[in-house]
Amino acid sequence: NAGVMQNPRHLVRRRGQEARLRCSPMKGHSHVYWYRQLPEEGLKFMVYLQKENIIDESGMPKERFSAEFPKEGPSILRIQQVVRGDSAAYFCASSREGGGYEQYFGPGTRLTVT
Amino acid sequence: ELKVEQNPLFLSMQEGKNYTIYCNYSTTSDRLYWYRQDPGKSLESLFVLLSNGAVKQEGRLMASLDTKARLSTLHITAAVHDLSATYFCAVDGSSGGSNYKLTFGKGTLLTVNP
């Protein structure tokens, strides 16, 4: 049973470019969460999605960031016009149900903005 | 806003010694998690603590939870080099109605020296 998959594992973008991060949840999981980890910090919640719905995006920056979890395919975290401050590790987690079920984390995507 | 504080943030120990990492949180919560993270890797779930007085042990690690004091401890017994990693505690936001949202401490970087 494959775990949470994320790709790419490493992504380098120049300032102003777009970054697309993908997350495939564990089989049987329909709830996806994105977290961001800045250097030497803990993870911070960004957004919680179910299939075709954004449940809570209170941790997402208001501009340039968006997330989706379509009916088919992986969840996508999209960052437009990246800036150096976006450099971080982005982790996706999934759970079988929402509301406190244990979240399983993927390997992360490490974004570097040059 | 839920706050989670860990201490110490840095811990250097000798092999064979015992030590405790502390995790304080600011509001009531249903679940407390301990994770391990190796450099450049994802989070590995160590323990999930659900109720007051809960104690769980795995190998040289033992975690406990005191919900009244809003305190969890991760005790390391007879440390070995393989335990070197960053350890995070995380709490879900159940008191605020968002029990899917994990709030992490900043992490404790543990280095075990021979």
PDB file of C-alpha atoms in Angstrom:
ATOM      1  CA  ASN A   1       0.000   0.000   0.000  1.00  0.00           C
ATOM      2  CA  ALA A   2       1.852   3.038  -1.258  1.00  0.00           C
ATOM      3  CA  GLY A   3       2.150   5.995   1.042  1.00  0.00           C
ATOM      4  CA  VAL A   4       1.532   9.641   0.246  1.00  0.00           C
ATOM      5  CA  MET A   5       3.370  10.584  -2.933  1.00  0.00           C
ATOM      6  CA  GLN A   6       4.681  14.019  -3.733  1.00  0.00           C
ATOM      7  CA  ASN A   7       6.451  15.290  -6.787  1.00  0.00           C
ATOM      8  CA  PRO A   8       8.735  16.739  -7.624  1.00  0.00           C
ATOM      9  CA  ARG A   9      10.927  16.133  -4.597  1.00  0.00           C
ATOM     10  CA  HIS A  10      13.090  19.126  -5.426  1.00  0.00           C
ATOM     11  CA  LEU A  11      12.072  22.143  -7.464  1.00  0.00           C
ATOM     12  CA  VAL A  12      14.148  25.156  -8.416  1.00  0.00           C
ATOM     13  CA  ARG A  13      12.425  28.229  -9.772  1.00  0.00           C
ATOM     14  CA  ARG A  14      13.611  31.732 -10.616  1.00  0.00           C
ATOM     15  CA  ARG A  15      11.825  34.674  -9.086  1.00  0.00           C
ATOM     16  CA  GLY A  16       8.617  35.404 -10.977  1.00  0.00           C
ATOM     17  CA  GLN A  17       8.091  31.865 -12.263  1.00  0.00           C
ATOM     18  CA  GLU A  18       5.295  29.526 -11.251  1.00  0.00           C
ATOM     19  CA  ALA A  19       5.698  26.469  -9.037  1.00  0.00           C
ATOM     20  CA  ARG A  20       3.329  23.498  -9.153  1.00  0.00           C
ATOM     21  CA  LEU A  21       3.552  20.904  -6.416  1.00  0.00           C
ATOM     22  CA  ARG A  22       1.658  17.641  -6.654  1.00  0.00           C
ATOM     23  CA  CYS A  23       0.351  15.308  -3.995  1.00  0.00           C
ATOM     24  CA  SER A  24      -1.270  11.907  -4.389  1.00  0.00           C
ATOM     25  CA  PRO A  25      -2.880  10.757  -1.146  1.00  0.00           C
ATOM     26  CA  MET A  26      -2.702   7.262   0.227  1.00  0.00           C
ATOM     27  CA  LYS A  27      -5.120   4.791  -1.322  1.00  0.00           C
ATOM     28  CA  GLY A  28      -8.513   5.156   0.271  1.00  0.00           C
ATOM     29  CA  HIS A  29      -7.792   8.652   1.605  1.00  0.00           C
ATOM     30  CA  SER A  30      -9.945  11.509   0.398  1.00  0.00           C
ATOM     31  CA  HIS A  31      -8.700  14.283   2.696  1.00  0.00           C
ATOM     32  CA  VAL A  32      -5.554  16.233   1.888  1.00  0.00           C
ATOM     33  CA  TYR A  33      -3.647  18.818   3.884  1.00  0.00           C
ATOM     34  CA  TRP A  34      -0.739  21.030   2.866  1.00  0.00           C
ATOM     35  CA  TYR A  35       1.853  22.314   5.318  1.00  0.00           C
ATOM     36  CA  ARG A  36       4.879  24.538   4.824  1.00  0.00           C
ATOM     37  CA  GLN A  37       8.143  24.214   6.715  1.00  0.00           C
ATOM     38  CA  LEU A  38      10.509  27.157   6.692  1.00  0.00           C
ATOM     39  CA  PRO A  39      14.154  26.536   7.604  1.00  0.00           C
ATOM     40  CA  GLU A  40      14.561  25.551  11.257  1.00  0.00           C
ATOM     41  CA  GLU A  41      10.847  25.923  11.926  1.00  0.00           C
ATOM     42  CA  GLY A  42       7.981  23.555  12.576  1.00  0.00           C
ATOM     43  CA  LEU A  43       5.376  22.835   9.959  1.00  0.00           C
ATOM     44  CA  LYS A  44       2.591  25.365   9.486  1.00  0.00           C
ATOM     45  CA  PHE A  45      -0.872  24.485   8.209  1.00  0.00           C
ATOM     46  CA  MET A  46      -1.803  25.974   4.870  1.00  0.00           C
ATOM     47  CA  VAL A  47      -4.952  24.357   3.493  1.00  0.00           C
ATOM     48  CA  TYR A  48      -7.318  21.405   3.919  1.00  0.00           C
ATOM     49  CA  LEU A  49      -9.095  19.938   0.917  1.00  0.00           C
ATOM     50  CA  GLN A  50     -11.490  17.171   0.104  1.00  0.00           C
ATOM     51  CA  LYS A  51     -12.236  16.070  -3.415  1.00  0.00           C
ATOM     52  CA  GLU A  52     -13.347  19.153  -5.364  1.00  0.00           C
ATOM     53  CA  ASN A  53     -13.716  21.218  -2.187  1.00  0.00           C
ATOM     54  CA  ILE A  54     -11.537  23.570  -0.209  1.00  0.00           C
ATOM     55  CA  ILE A  55     -12.536  23.126   3.426  1.00  0.00           C
ATOM     56  CA  ASP A  56     -10.144  25.504   5.157  1.00  0.00           C
ATOM     57  CA  GLU A  57      -7.543  27.724   3.501  1.00  0.00           C
ATOM     58  CA  SER A  58      -6.924  29.944   6.510  1.00  0.00           C
ATOM     59  CA  GLY A  59      -3.188  29.266   6.425  1.00  0.00           C
ATOM     60  CA  MET A  60      -2.688  30.180   2.785  1.00  0.00           C
ATOM     61  CA  PRO A  61      -1.170  33.531   1.872  1.00  0.00           C
ATOM     62  CA  LYS A  62      -3.892  35.646   0.316  1.00  0.00           C
ATOM     63  CA  GLU A  63      -2.062  36.255  -2.930  1.00  0.00           C
ATOM     64  CA  ARG A  64      -0.200  34.027  -5.383  1.00  0.00           C
ATOM     65  CA  PHE A  65      -1.069  30.743  -3.633  1.00  0.00           C
ATOM     66  CA  SER A  66      -3.878  28.410  -4.625  1.00  0.00           C
ATOM     67  CA  ALA A  67      -4.728  24.765  -4.088  1.00  0.00           C
ATOM     68  CA  GLU A  68      -7.053  22.268  -5.666  1.00  0.00           C
ATOM     69  CA  PHE A  69      -7.978  18.625  -5.323  1.00  0.00           C
ATOM     70  CA  PRO A  70      -9.891  17.611  -8.446  1.00  0.00           C
ATOM     71  CA  LYS A  71     -12.202  14.659  -8.761  1.00  0.00           C
ATOM     72  CA  GLU A  72      -9.534  12.820 -10.697  1.00  0.00           C
ATOM     73  CA  GLY A  73      -5.814  13.191 -10.195  1.00  0.00           C
ATOM     74  CA  PRO A  74      -3.536  14.581  -7.530  1.00  0.00           C
ATOM     75  CA  SER A  75      -3.929  17.621  -5.354  1.00  0.00           C
ATOM     76  CA  ILE A  76      -2.011  20.618  -6.675  1.00  0.00           C
ATOM     77  CA  LEU A  77      -0.479  23.481  -4.720  1.00  0.00           C
ATOM     78  CA  ARG A  78       0.265  26.328  -7.082  1.00  0.00           C
ATOM     79  CA  ILE A  79       2.468  29.301  -6.334  1.00  0.00           C
ATOM     80  CA  GLN A  80       2.478  32.071  -8.895  1.00  0.00           C
ATOM     81  CA  GLN A  81       5.274  34.613  -9.322  1.00  0.00           C
ATOM     82  CA  VAL A  82       7.470  32.987  -6.713  1.00  0.00           C
ATOM     83  CA  VAL A  83       9.693  35.097  -4.473  1.00  0.00           C
ATOM     84  CA  ARG A  84      12.720  34.088  -2.408  1.00  0.00           C
ATOM     85  CA  GLY A  85      10.591  33.931   0.729  1.00  0.00           C
ATOM     86  CA  ASP A  86       8.637  31.046  -0.786  1.00  0.00           C
ATOM     87  CA  SER A  87      11.704  28.822  -0.495  1.00  0.00           C
ATOM     88  CA  ALA A  88      10.676  26.091   1.923  1.00  0.00           C
ATOM     89  CA  ALA A  89       9.708  22.455   2.214  1.00  0.00           C
ATOM     90  CA  TYR A  90       6.078  21.809   1.368  1.00  0.00           C
ATOM     91  CA  PHE A  91       4.532  18.712   2.873  1.00  0.00           C
ATOM     92  CA  CYS A  92       1.300  17.074   1.955  1.00  0.00           C
ATOM     93  CA  ALA A  93      -0.579  14.800   4.326  1.00  0.00           C
ATOM     94  CA  SER A  94      -3.672  12.696   3.837  1.00  0.00           C
ATOM     95  CA  SER A  95      -6.231  11.013   6.039  1.00  0.00           C
ATOM     96  CA  ARG A  96      -8.997   8.514   5.543  1.00  0.00           C
ATOM     97  CA  GLU A  97     -11.569  10.803   7.078  1.00  0.00           C
ATOM     98  CA  GLY A  98     -11.461  14.367   8.322  1.00  0.00           C
ATOM     99  CA  GLY A  99     -12.075  15.587  11.811  1.00  0.00           C
ATOM    100  CA  GLY A 100      -9.045  14.393  13.662  1.00  0.00           C
ATOM    101  CA  TYR A 101      -8.132  11.182  11.905  1.00  0.00           C
ATOM    102  CA  GLU A 102      -4.399  10.635  11.843  1.00  0.00           C
ATOM    103  CA  GLN A 103      -2.602  12.358   8.999  1.00  0.00           C
ATOM    104  CA  TYR A 104       0.125  10.576   7.059  1.00  0.00           C
ATOM    105  CA  PHE A 105       2.817  12.746   5.575  1.00  0.00           C
ATOM    106  CA  GLY A 106       4.483  12.567   2.204  1.00  0.00           C
ATOM    107  CA  PRO A 107       8.218  13.044   1.590  1.00  0.00           C
ATOM    108  CA  GLY A 108       7.834  16.738   0.820  1.00  0.00           C
ATOM    109  CA  THR A 109       8.821  19.023  -2.035  1.00  0.00           C
ATOM    110  CA  ARG A 110      11.755  21.284  -1.383  1.00  0.00           C
ATOM    111  CA  LEU A 111      11.294  24.501  -3.319  1.00  0.00           C
ATOM    112  CA  THR A 112      14.246  26.772  -3.910  1.00  0.00           C
ATOM    113  CA  VAL A 113      13.693  30.172  -5.467  1.00  0.00           C
ATOM    114  CA  THR A 114      16.790  31.739  -6.985  1.00  0.00           C
TER     115      THR A 114
ATOM    116  CA  GLU B   1      -4.718  30.997  18.608  1.00  0.00           C
ATOM    117  CA  LEU B   2      -3.249  27.652  19.604  1.00  0.00           C
ATOM    118  CA  LYS B   3       0.428  27.829  20.495  1.00  0.00           C
ATOM    119  CA  VAL B   4       2.805  24.919  20.968  1.00  0.00           C
ATOM    120  CA  GLU B   5       6.159  25.368  22.661  1.00  0.00           C
ATOM    121  CA  GLN B   6       8.905  22.811  22.826  1.00  0.00           C
ATOM    122  CA  ASN B   7      12.015  22.893  24.903  1.00  0.00           C
ATOM    123  CA  PRO B   8      14.821  22.570  24.609  1.00  0.00           C
ATOM    124  CA  LEU B   9      15.210  23.473  20.939  1.00  0.00           C
ATOM    125  CA  PHE B  10      18.685  21.988  20.835  1.00  0.00           C
ATOM    126  CA  LEU B  11      19.841  18.990  22.814  1.00  0.00           C
ATOM    127  CA  SER B  12      23.262  17.418  22.706  1.00  0.00           C
ATOM    128  CA  MET B  13      23.600  14.230  24.713  1.00  0.00           C
ATOM    129  CA  GLN B  14      26.064  11.467  25.224  1.00  0.00           C
ATOM    130  CA  GLU B  15      25.217   7.914  24.401  1.00  0.00           C
ATOM    131  CA  GLY B  16      23.776   6.065  27.340  1.00  0.00           C
ATOM    132  CA  LYS B  17      22.299   9.136  29.031  1.00  0.00           C
ATOM    133  CA  ASN B  18      18.652   9.935  29.698  1.00  0.00           C
ATOM    134  CA  TYR B  19      16.830  13.129  28.864  1.00  0.00           C
ATOM    135  CA  THR B  20      13.351  14.604  28.438  1.00  0.00           C
ATOM    136  CA  ILE B  21      11.870  16.903  25.825  1.00  0.00           C
ATOM    137  CA  TYR B  22       8.908  19.024  26.885  1.00  0.00           C
ATOM    138  CA  CYS B  23       5.918  20.177  24.882  1.00  0.00           C
ATOM    139  CA  ASN B  24       3.488  22.766  26.240  1.00  0.00           C
ATOM    140  CA  TYR B  25       0.341  23.861  24.440  1.00  0.00           C
ATOM    141  CA  SER B  26      -1.993  26.737  25.096  1.00  0.00           C
ATOM    142  CA  THR B  27      -5.565  25.406  24.730  1.00  0.00           C
ATOM    143  CA  THR B  28      -7.350  22.120  25.231  1.00  0.00           C
ATOM    144  CA  SER B  29      -6.966  19.556  22.513  1.00  0.00           C
ATOM    145  CA  ASP B  30      -8.035  15.989  21.802  1.00  0.00           C
ATOM    146  CA  ARG B  31      -4.803  14.677  20.390  1.00  0.00           C
ATOM    147  CA  LEU B  32      -1.113  15.185  20.729  1.00  0.00           C
ATOM    148  CA  TYR B  33       1.391  13.753  18.282  1.00  0.00           C
ATOM    149  CA  TRP B  34       5.116  13.190  18.368  1.00  0.00           C
ATOM    150  CA  TYR B  35       7.038  12.988  15.108  1.00  0.00           C
ATOM    151  CA  ARG B  36      10.615  12.349  14.147  1.00  0.00           C
ATOM    152  CA  GLN B  37      12.253  14.033  11.166  1.00  0.00           C
ATOM    153  CA  ASP B  38      15.660  13.118   9.756  1.00  0.00           C
ATOM    154  CA  PRO B  39      17.488  15.763   7.695  1.00  0.00           C
ATOM    155  CA  GLY B  40      15.841  16.238   4.307  1.00  0.00           C
ATOM    156  CA  LYS B  41      13.195  13.631   5.063  1.00  0.00           C
ATOM    157  CA  SER B  42       9.513  13.579   5.881  1.00  0.00           C
ATOM    158  CA  LEU B  43       7.881  13.190   9.255  1.00  0.00           C
ATOM    159  CA  GLU B  44       7.681   9.784  10.843  1.00  0.00           C
ATOM    160  CA  SER B  45       4.852   9.334  13.317  1.00  0.00           C
ATOM    161  CA  LEU B  46       6.104   8.124  16.692  1.00  0.00           C
ATOM    162  CA  PHE B  47       3.165   8.439  19.081  1.00  0.00           C
ATOM    163  CA  VAL B  48      -0.431   9.587  19.193  1.00  0.00           C
ATOM    164  CA  LEU B  49      -1.652  10.453  22.684  1.00  0.00           C
ATOM    165  CA  LEU B  50      -5.386  10.701  23.140  1.00  0.00           C
ATOM    166  CA  SER B  51      -6.240  11.052  26.785  1.00  0.00           C
ATOM    167  CA  ASN B  52      -5.033  12.416  30.080  1.00  0.00           C
ATOM    168  CA  GLY B  53      -2.439  10.188  31.638  1.00  0.00           C
ATOM    169  CA  ALA B  54      -1.713   8.370  28.402  1.00  0.00           C
ATOM    170  CA  VAL B  55       1.730   6.816  28.270  1.00  0.00           C
ATOM    171  CA  LYS B  56       3.207   5.078  25.252  1.00  0.00           C
ATOM    172  CA  GLN B  57       6.590   3.472  24.816  1.00  0.00           C
ATOM    173  CA  GLU B  58       8.530   2.305  21.810  1.00  0.00           C
ATOM    174  CA  GLY B  59      12.088   1.167  22.326  1.00  0.00           C
ATOM    175  CA  ARG B  60      14.085   3.878  24.072  1.00  0.00           C
ATOM    176  CA  LEU B  61      11.355   6.500  23.681  1.00  0.00           C
ATOM    177  CA  MET B  62       8.433   7.048  26.010  1.00  0.00           C
ATOM    178  CA  ALA B  63       5.768   9.729  25.630  1.00  0.00           C
ATOM    179  CA  SER B  64       3.228  10.896  28.172  1.00  0.00           C
ATOM    180  CA  LEU B  65       0.376  13.381  28.255  1.00  0.00           C
ATOM    181  CA  ASP B  66      -1.049  15.537  31.038  1.00  0.00           C
ATOM    182  CA  THR B  67      -4.043  17.351  29.586  1.00  0.00           C
ATOM    183  CA  LYS B  68      -4.692  19.323  32.752  1.00  0.00           C
ATOM    184  CA  ALA B  69      -1.219  20.817  32.658  1.00  0.00           C
ATOM    185  CA  ARG B  70      -1.312  20.915  28.830  1.00  0.00           C
ATOM    186  CA  LEU B  71       2.043  19.205  28.829  1.00  0.00           C
ATOM    187  CA  SER B  72       3.520  16.259  27.035  1.00  0.00           C
ATOM    188  CA  THR B  73       6.954  14.793  27.549  1.00  0.00           C
ATOM    189  CA  LEU B  74       9.148  12.632  25.354  1.00  0.00           C
ATOM    190  CA  HIS B  75      11.631  10.743  27.469  1.00  0.00           C
ATOM    191  CA  ILE B  76      14.754   9.237  25.976  1.00  0.00           C
ATOM    192  CA  THR B  77      16.370   6.364  27.837  1.00  0.00           C
ATOM    193  CA  ALA B  78      19.983   5.343  27.302  1.00  0.00           C
ATOM    194  CA  ALA B  79      20.346   7.342  24.108  1.00  0.00           C
ATOM    195  CA  VAL B  80      22.066   5.858  21.069  1.00  0.00           C
ATOM    196  CA  HIS B  81      23.425   7.645  18.009  1.00  0.00           C
ATOM    197  CA  ASP B  82      20.552   6.408  15.820  1.00  0.00           C
ATOM    198  CA  LEU B  83      18.168   8.602  17.788  1.00  0.00           C
ATOM    199  CA  SER B  84      19.816  11.751  16.423  1.00  0.00           C
ATOM    200  CA  ALA B  85      17.058  13.642  14.587  1.00  0.00           C
ATOM    201  CA  THR B  86      14.612  16.507  15.038  1.00  0.00           C
ATOM    202  CA  TYR B  87      11.574  15.714  17.157  1.00  0.00           C
ATOM    203  CA  PHE B  88       8.329  17.624  16.803  1.00  0.00           C
ATOM    204  CA  CYS B  89       5.214  17.629  18.885  1.00  0.00           C
ATOM    205  CA  ALA B  90       1.942  18.681  17.287  1.00  0.00           C
ATOM    206  CA  VAL B  91      -1.516  19.335  18.636  1.00  0.00           C
ATOM    207  CA  ASP B  92      -4.805  19.361  16.784  1.00  0.00           C
ATOM    208  CA  GLY B  93      -7.099  22.378  16.985  1.00  0.00           C
ATOM    209  CA  SER B  94     -10.101  20.531  18.386  1.00  0.00           C
ATOM    210  CA  SER B  95     -10.969  23.222  20.919  1.00  0.00           C
ATOM    211  CA  GLY B  96     -11.461  25.702  18.096  1.00  0.00           C
ATOM    212  CA  GLY B  97     -13.525  23.344  15.996  1.00  0.00           C
ATOM    213  CA  SER B  98     -10.720  22.625  13.548  1.00  0.00           C
ATOM    214  CA  ASN B  99      -9.442  19.290  14.740  1.00  0.00           C
ATOM    215  CA  TYR B 100      -7.883  18.572  11.374  1.00  0.00           C
ATOM    216  CA  LYS B 101      -5.442  21.453  11.732  1.00  0.00           C
ATOM    217  CA  LEU B 102      -2.183  20.432  13.364  1.00  0.00           C
ATOM    218  CA  THR B 103      -0.111  23.067  15.112  1.00  0.00           C
ATOM    219  CA  PHE B 104       3.532  22.118  15.467  1.00  0.00           C
ATOM    220  CA  GLY B 105       6.206  23.123  17.900  1.00  0.00           C
ATOM    221  CA  LYS B 106       9.485  24.408  16.489  1.00  0.00           C
ATOM    222  CA  GLY B 107      11.156  21.075  17.033  1.00  0.00           C
ATOM    223  CA  THR B 108      14.001  19.781  19.174  1.00  0.00           C
ATOM    224  CA  LEU B 109      17.225  18.978  17.343  1.00  0.00           C
ATOM    225  CA  LEU B 110      18.703  16.027  19.183  1.00  0.00           C
ATOM    226  CA  THR B 111      22.318  15.079  18.668  1.00  0.00           C
ATOM    227  CA  VAL B 112      23.611  11.959  20.392  1.00  0.00           C
ATOM    228  CA  ASN B 113      27.382  11.861  20.645  1.00  0.00           C
ATOM    229  CA  PRO B 114      29.444   8.713  21.133  1.00  0.00           C
TER     230      PRO B 114
END
